[in-house]
Each structure stands twice: as C-alpha cells, then as structure tokens.
C-alpha cells in the first residue's frame, strides 16, 4: 500500500495517512466498472468465423 500510495499515486504522506481504506481503494481504481466478460455466444461467433 505504501508503494502504491506514495510512489505510484504520488500522494503526499500526510494525505496518504489520512485516507480511509475505502478512499484509498477507490483511488487505485478497484471500484471502476469492469468490461463485460466473454460470453458463450461470443465464443460461438468466433468459432463460426474461424473454424480451424
């Protein structure tokens, strides 16, 4: 967490120690929307397009 907060996010140490765990987690992008997962119909479409 120290490496991420102080080095990667370049937070001021005072700000880093004042953050709640939820705030820190949000800053790392953990709550960002994820892309849709690959589904069976997508696989079947690829299998038809590339039958080899």
PDB file of N, CA and C in Angstrom:
ATOM      1  N   UNK A   1       0.811  -1.169   0.000  1.00  0.00           N
ATOM      2  CA  UNK A   1       0.000   0.000   0.000  1.00  0.00           C
ATOM      3  C   UNK A   1       0.869   1.253   0.000  1.00  0.00           C
ATOM      4  N   UNK A   2       1.954   1.202   0.743  1.00  0.00           N
ATOM      5  CA  UNK A   2       2.842   2.373   0.769  1.00  0.00           C
ATOM      6  C   UNK A   2       3.399   2.663  -0.614  1.00  0.00           C
ATOM      7  N   UNK A   3       3.851   1.632  -1.300  1.00  0.00           N
ATOM      8  CA  UNK A   3       4.401   1.817  -2.646  1.00  0.00           C
ATOM      9  C   UNK A   3       3.344   2.405  -3.574  1.00  0.00           C
ATOM     10  N   UNK A   4       2.146   1.869  -3.535  1.00  0.00           N
ATOM     11  CA  UNK A   4       1.081   2.365  -4.407  1.00  0.00           C
ATOM     12  C   UNK A   4       0.729   3.802  -4.071  1.00  0.00           C
ATOM     13  N   UNK A   5       0.525   4.087  -2.805  1.00  0.00           N
ATOM     14  CA  UNK A   5       0.101   5.426  -2.399  1.00  0.00           C
ATOM     15  C   UNK A   5       1.164   6.490  -2.593  1.00  0.00           C
ATOM     16  N   UNK A   6       2.368   6.210  -2.135  1.00  0.00           N
ATOM     17  CA  UNK A   6       3.405   7.231  -2.160  1.00  0.00           C
ATOM     18  C   UNK A   6       4.177   7.292  -3.476  1.00  0.00           C
ATOM     19  N   UNK A   7       4.401   6.147  -4.107  1.00  0.00           N
ATOM     20  CA  UNK A   7       5.203   6.127  -5.334  1.00  0.00           C
ATOM     21  C   UNK A   7       4.353   6.181  -6.598  1.00  0.00           C
ATOM     22  N   UNK A   8       3.384   5.315  -6.684  1.00  0.00           N
ATOM     23  CA  UNK A   8       2.601   5.238  -7.920  1.00  0.00           C
ATOM     24  C   UNK A   8       1.553   6.334  -8.014  1.00  0.00           C
ATOM     25  N   UNK A   9       0.841   6.601  -6.914  1.00  0.00           N
ATOM     26  CA  UNK A   9      -0.158   7.664  -6.926  1.00  0.00           C
ATOM     27  C   UNK A   9       0.441   9.024  -6.567  1.00  0.00           C
ATOM     28  N   UNK A  10       1.659   9.018  -6.063  1.00  0.00           N
ATOM     29  CA  UNK A  10       2.392  10.229  -5.683  1.00  0.00           C
ATOM     30  C   UNK A  10       1.618  11.104  -4.709  1.00  0.00           C
ATOM     31  N   UNK A  11       1.044  10.459  -3.708  1.00  0.00           N
ATOM     32  CA  UNK A  11       0.310  11.182  -2.686  1.00  0.00           C
ATOM     33  C   UNK A  11       1.268  11.781  -1.670  1.00  0.00           C
ATOM     34  N   UNK A  12       0.881  12.895  -1.131  1.00  0.00           N
ATOM     35  CA  UNK A  12       1.625  13.486  -0.028  1.00  0.00           C
ATOM     36  C   UNK A  12       1.478  12.542   1.166  1.00  0.00           C
ATOM     37  N   UNK A  13       2.548  12.276   1.922  1.00  0.00           N
ATOM     38  CA  UNK A  13       2.447  11.337   3.046  1.00  0.00           C
ATOM     39  C   UNK A  13       1.333  11.683   4.031  1.00  0.00           C
ATOM     40  N   UNK A  14       1.137  12.967   4.327  1.00  0.00           N
ATOM     41  CA  UNK A  14       0.079  13.364   5.247  1.00  0.00           C
ATOM     42  C   UNK A  14      -1.284  12.961   4.703  1.00  0.00           C
ATOM     43  N   UNK A  15      -1.513  13.201   3.423  1.00  0.00           N
ATOM     44  CA  UNK A  15      -2.783  12.815   2.807  1.00  0.00           C
ATOM     45  C   UNK A  15      -2.934  11.296   2.797  1.00  0.00           C
ATOM     46  N   UNK A  16      -1.861  10.590   2.481  1.00  0.00           N
ATOM     47  CA  UNK A  16      -1.906   9.123   2.460  1.00  0.00           C
ATOM     48  C   UNK A  16      -2.395   8.574   3.801  1.00  0.00           C
ATOM     49  N   UNK A  17      -1.827   9.059   4.897  1.00  0.00           N
ATOM     50  CA  UNK A  17      -2.188   8.530   6.211  1.00  0.00           C
ATOM     51  C   UNK A  17      -3.574   8.971   6.668  1.00  0.00           C
ATOM     52  N   UNK A  18      -4.130  10.010   6.053  1.00  0.00           N
ATOM     53  CA  UNK A  18      -5.476  10.468   6.416  1.00  0.00           C
ATOM     54  C   UNK A  18      -6.585   9.747   5.644  1.00  0.00           C
ATOM     55  N   UNK A  19      -6.223   9.038   4.576  1.00  0.00           N
ATOM     56  CA  UNK A  19      -7.226   8.356   3.760  1.00  0.00           C
ATOM     57  C   UNK A  19      -7.836   7.167   4.492  1.00  0.00           C
ATOM     58  N   UNK A  20      -9.131   6.959   4.258  1.00  0.00           N
ATOM     59  CA  UNK A  20      -9.748   5.723   4.745  1.00  0.00           C
ATOM     60  C   UNK A  20      -9.407   4.618   3.749  1.00  0.00           C
ATOM     61  N   UNK A  21      -9.617   3.390   4.135  1.00  0.00           N
ATOM     62  CA  UNK A  21      -9.341   2.266   3.250  1.00  0.00           C
ATOM     63  C   UNK A  21     -10.220   2.334   2.005  1.00  0.00           C
ATOM     64  N   UNK A  22     -11.470   2.744   2.176  1.00  0.00           N
ATOM     65  CA  UNK A  22     -12.378   2.862   1.028  1.00  0.00           C
ATOM     66  C   UNK A  22     -11.892   3.952   0.063  1.00  0.00           C
ATOM     67  N   UNK A  23     -11.448   5.082   0.576  1.00  0.00           N
ATOM     68  CA  UNK A  23     -10.936   6.156  -0.275  1.00  0.00           C
ATOM     69  C   UNK A  23      -9.692   5.700  -1.032  1.00  0.00           C
ATOM     70  N   UNK A  24      -8.786   5.049  -0.322  1.00  0.00           N
ATOM     71  CA  UNK A  24      -7.567   4.566  -0.968  1.00  0.00           C
ATOM     72  C   UNK A  24      -7.889   3.552  -2.051  1.00  0.00           C
ATOM     73  N   UNK A  25      -8.786   2.626  -1.750  1.00  0.00           N
ATOM     74  CA  UNK A  25      -9.171   1.600  -2.714  1.00  0.00           C
ATOM     75  C   UNK A  25      -9.789   2.237  -3.953  1.00  0.00           C
ATOM     76  N   UNK A  26     -10.624   3.248  -3.757  1.00  0.00           N
ATOM     77  CA  UNK A  26     -11.236   3.945  -4.891  1.00  0.00           C
ATOM     78  C   UNK A  26     -10.173   4.640  -5.742  1.00  0.00           C
ATOM     79  N   UNK A  27      -9.156   5.189  -5.120  1.00  0.00           N
ATOM     80  CA  UNK A  27      -8.095   5.873  -5.868  1.00  0.00           C
ATOM     81  C   UNK A  27      -7.285   4.900  -6.721  1.00  0.00           C
ATOM     82  N   UNK A  28      -7.233   3.649  -6.333  1.00  0.00           N
ATOM     83  CA  UNK A  28      -6.474   2.668  -7.104  1.00  0.00           C
ATOM     84  C   UNK A  28      -7.271   2.130  -8.288  1.00  0.00           C
ATOM     85  N   UNK A  29      -8.567   2.481  -8.364  1.00  0.00           N
ATOM     86  CA  UNK A  29      -9.393   2.032  -9.478  1.00  0.00           C
ATOM     87  C   UNK A  29     -10.111   0.722  -9.229  1.00  0.00           C
ATOM     88  N   UNK A  30     -10.101   0.251  -8.001  1.00  0.00           N
ATOM     89  CA  UNK A  30     -10.721  -1.045  -7.699  1.00  0.00           C
ATOM     90  C   UNK A  30     -12.228  -1.042  -7.898  1.00  0.00           C
ATOM     91  N   UNK A  31     -12.865   0.121  -7.824  1.00  0.00           N
ATOM     92  CA  UNK A  31     -14.316   0.195  -7.973  1.00  0.00           C
ATOM     93  C   UNK A  31     -14.727   0.603  -9.382  1.00  0.00           C
ATOM     94  N   UNK A  32     -13.780   0.725 -10.287  1.00  0.00           N
ATOM     95  CA  UNK A  32     -14.100   1.115 -11.668  1.00  0.00           C
ATOM     96  C   UNK A  32     -14.897   0.011 -12.354  1.00  0.00           C
ATOM     97  N   UNK A  33     -15.789   0.386 -13.250  1.00  0.00           N
ATOM     98  CA  UNK A  33     -16.565  -0.652 -13.960  1.00  0.00           C
ATOM     99  C   UNK A  33     -15.646  -1.569 -14.755  1.00  0.00           C
ATOM    100  N   UNK A  34     -15.955  -2.814 -14.748  1.00  0.00           N
ATOM    101  CA  UNK A  34     -15.174  -3.804 -15.493  1.00  0.00           C
ATOM    102  C   UNK A  34     -15.817  -4.039 -16.851  1.00  0.00           C
ATOM    103  N   UNK A  35     -15.010  -4.333 -17.858  1.00  0.00           N
ATOM    104  CA  UNK A  35     -15.598  -4.661 -19.165  1.00  0.00           C
ATOM    105  C   UNK A  35     -16.409  -5.957 -19.073  1.00  0.00           C
ATOM    106  N   UNK A  36     -17.363  -6.082 -19.947  1.00  0.00           N
ATOM    107  CA  UNK A  36     -18.209  -7.281 -19.953  1.00  0.00           C
ATOM    108  C   UNK A  36     -17.345  -8.522 -20.179  1.00  0.00           C
ATOM    109  N   UNK A  37     -17.707  -9.597 -19.520  1.00  0.00           N
ATOM    110  CA  UNK A  37     -16.974 -10.848 -19.689  1.00  0.00           C
ATOM    111  C   UNK A  37     -17.301 -11.481 -21.029  1.00  0.00           C
ATOM    112  N   UNK A  38     -16.394 -12.282 -21.494  1.00  0.00           N
ATOM    113  CA  UNK A  38     -16.582 -13.020 -22.733  1.00  0.00           C
ATOM    114  C   UNK A  38     -17.646 -14.074 -22.494  1.00  0.00           C
ATOM    115  N   UNK A  39     -18.683 -14.071 -23.324  1.00  0.00           N
ATOM    116  CA  UNK A  39     -19.796 -14.991 -23.117  1.00  0.00           C
ATOM    117  C   UNK A  39     -19.800 -16.082 -24.172  1.00  0.00           C
ATOM    118  N   UNK A  40     -20.631 -17.073 -23.953  1.00  0.00           N
ATOM    119  CA  UNK A  40     -20.708 -18.241 -24.837  1.00  0.00           C
ATOM    120  C   UNK A  40     -21.071 -17.837 -26.263  1.00  0.00           C
ATOM    121  N   UNK A  41     -22.016 -16.901 -26.443  1.00  0.00           N
ATOM    122  CA  UNK A  41     -22.409 -16.517 -27.799  1.00  0.00           C
ATOM    123  C   UNK A  41     -21.250 -15.856 -28.546  1.00  0.00           C
ATOM    124  N   UNK A  42     -20.387 -15.130 -27.837  1.00  0.00           N
ATOM    125  CA  UNK A  42     -19.198 -14.554 -28.461  1.00  0.00           C
ATOM    126  C   UNK A  42     -18.220 -15.624 -28.915  1.00  0.00           C
ATOM    127  N   UNK A  43     -18.066 -16.649 -28.106  1.00  0.00           N
ATOM    128  CA  UNK A  43     -17.203 -17.771 -28.462  1.00  0.00           C
ATOM    129  C   UNK A  43     -17.740 -18.500 -29.690  1.00  0.00           C
ATOM    130  N   UNK A  44     -19.050 -18.737 -29.712  1.00  0.00           N
ATOM    131  CA  UNK A  44     -19.646 -19.422 -30.862  1.00  0.00           C
ATOM    132  C   UNK A  44     -19.491 -18.600 -32.144  1.00  0.00           C
ATOM    133  N   UNK A  45     -19.605 -17.279 -32.047  1.00  0.00           N
ATOM    134  CA  UNK A  45     -19.415 -16.429 -33.217  1.00  0.00           C
ATOM    135  C   UNK A  45     -17.980 -16.549 -33.735  1.00  0.00           C
ATOM    136  N   UNK A  46     -17.008 -16.545 -32.836  1.00  0.00           N
ATOM    137  CA  UNK A  46     -15.611 -16.697 -33.235  1.00  0.00           C
ATOM    138  C   UNK A  46     -15.352 -18.080 -33.841  1.00  0.00           C
ATOM    139  N   UNK A  47     -15.982 -19.098 -33.293  1.00  0.00           N
ATOM    140  CA  UNK A  47     -15.799 -20.450 -33.807  1.00  0.00           C
ATOM    141  C   UNK A  47     -16.366 -20.563 -35.224  1.00  0.00           C
ATOM    142  N   UNK A  48     -17.469 -19.877 -35.518  1.00  0.00           N
ATOM    143  CA  UNK A  48     -18.022 -19.886 -36.870  1.00  0.00           C
ATOM    144  C   UNK A  48     -17.131 -19.086 -37.827  1.00  0.00           C
ATOM    145  N   UNK A  49     -16.611 -17.971 -37.358  1.00  0.00           N
ATOM    146  CA  UNK A  49     -15.769 -17.116 -38.202  1.00  0.00           C
ATOM    147  C   UNK A  49     -14.399 -17.753 -38.488  1.00  0.00           C
ATOM    148  N   UNK A  50     -13.879 -18.503 -37.519  1.00  0.00           N
ATOM    149  CA  UNK A  50     -12.555 -19.118 -37.645  1.00  0.00           C
ATOM    150  C   UNK A  50     -12.660 -20.597 -37.309  1.00  0.00           C
ATOM    151  N   UNK A  51     -13.194 -21.410 -38.210  1.00  0.00           N
ATOM    152  CA  UNK A  51     -13.463 -22.811 -37.889  1.00  0.00           C
ATOM    153  C   UNK A  51     -12.234 -23.690 -37.714  1.00  0.00           C
ATOM    154  N   UNK A  52     -11.082 -23.231 -38.038  1.00  0.00           N
ATOM    155  CA  UNK A  52      -9.901 -24.091 -37.936  1.00  0.00           C
ATOM    156  C   UNK A  52      -9.594 -24.359 -36.491  1.00  0.00           C
TER     157      UNK A  52
END
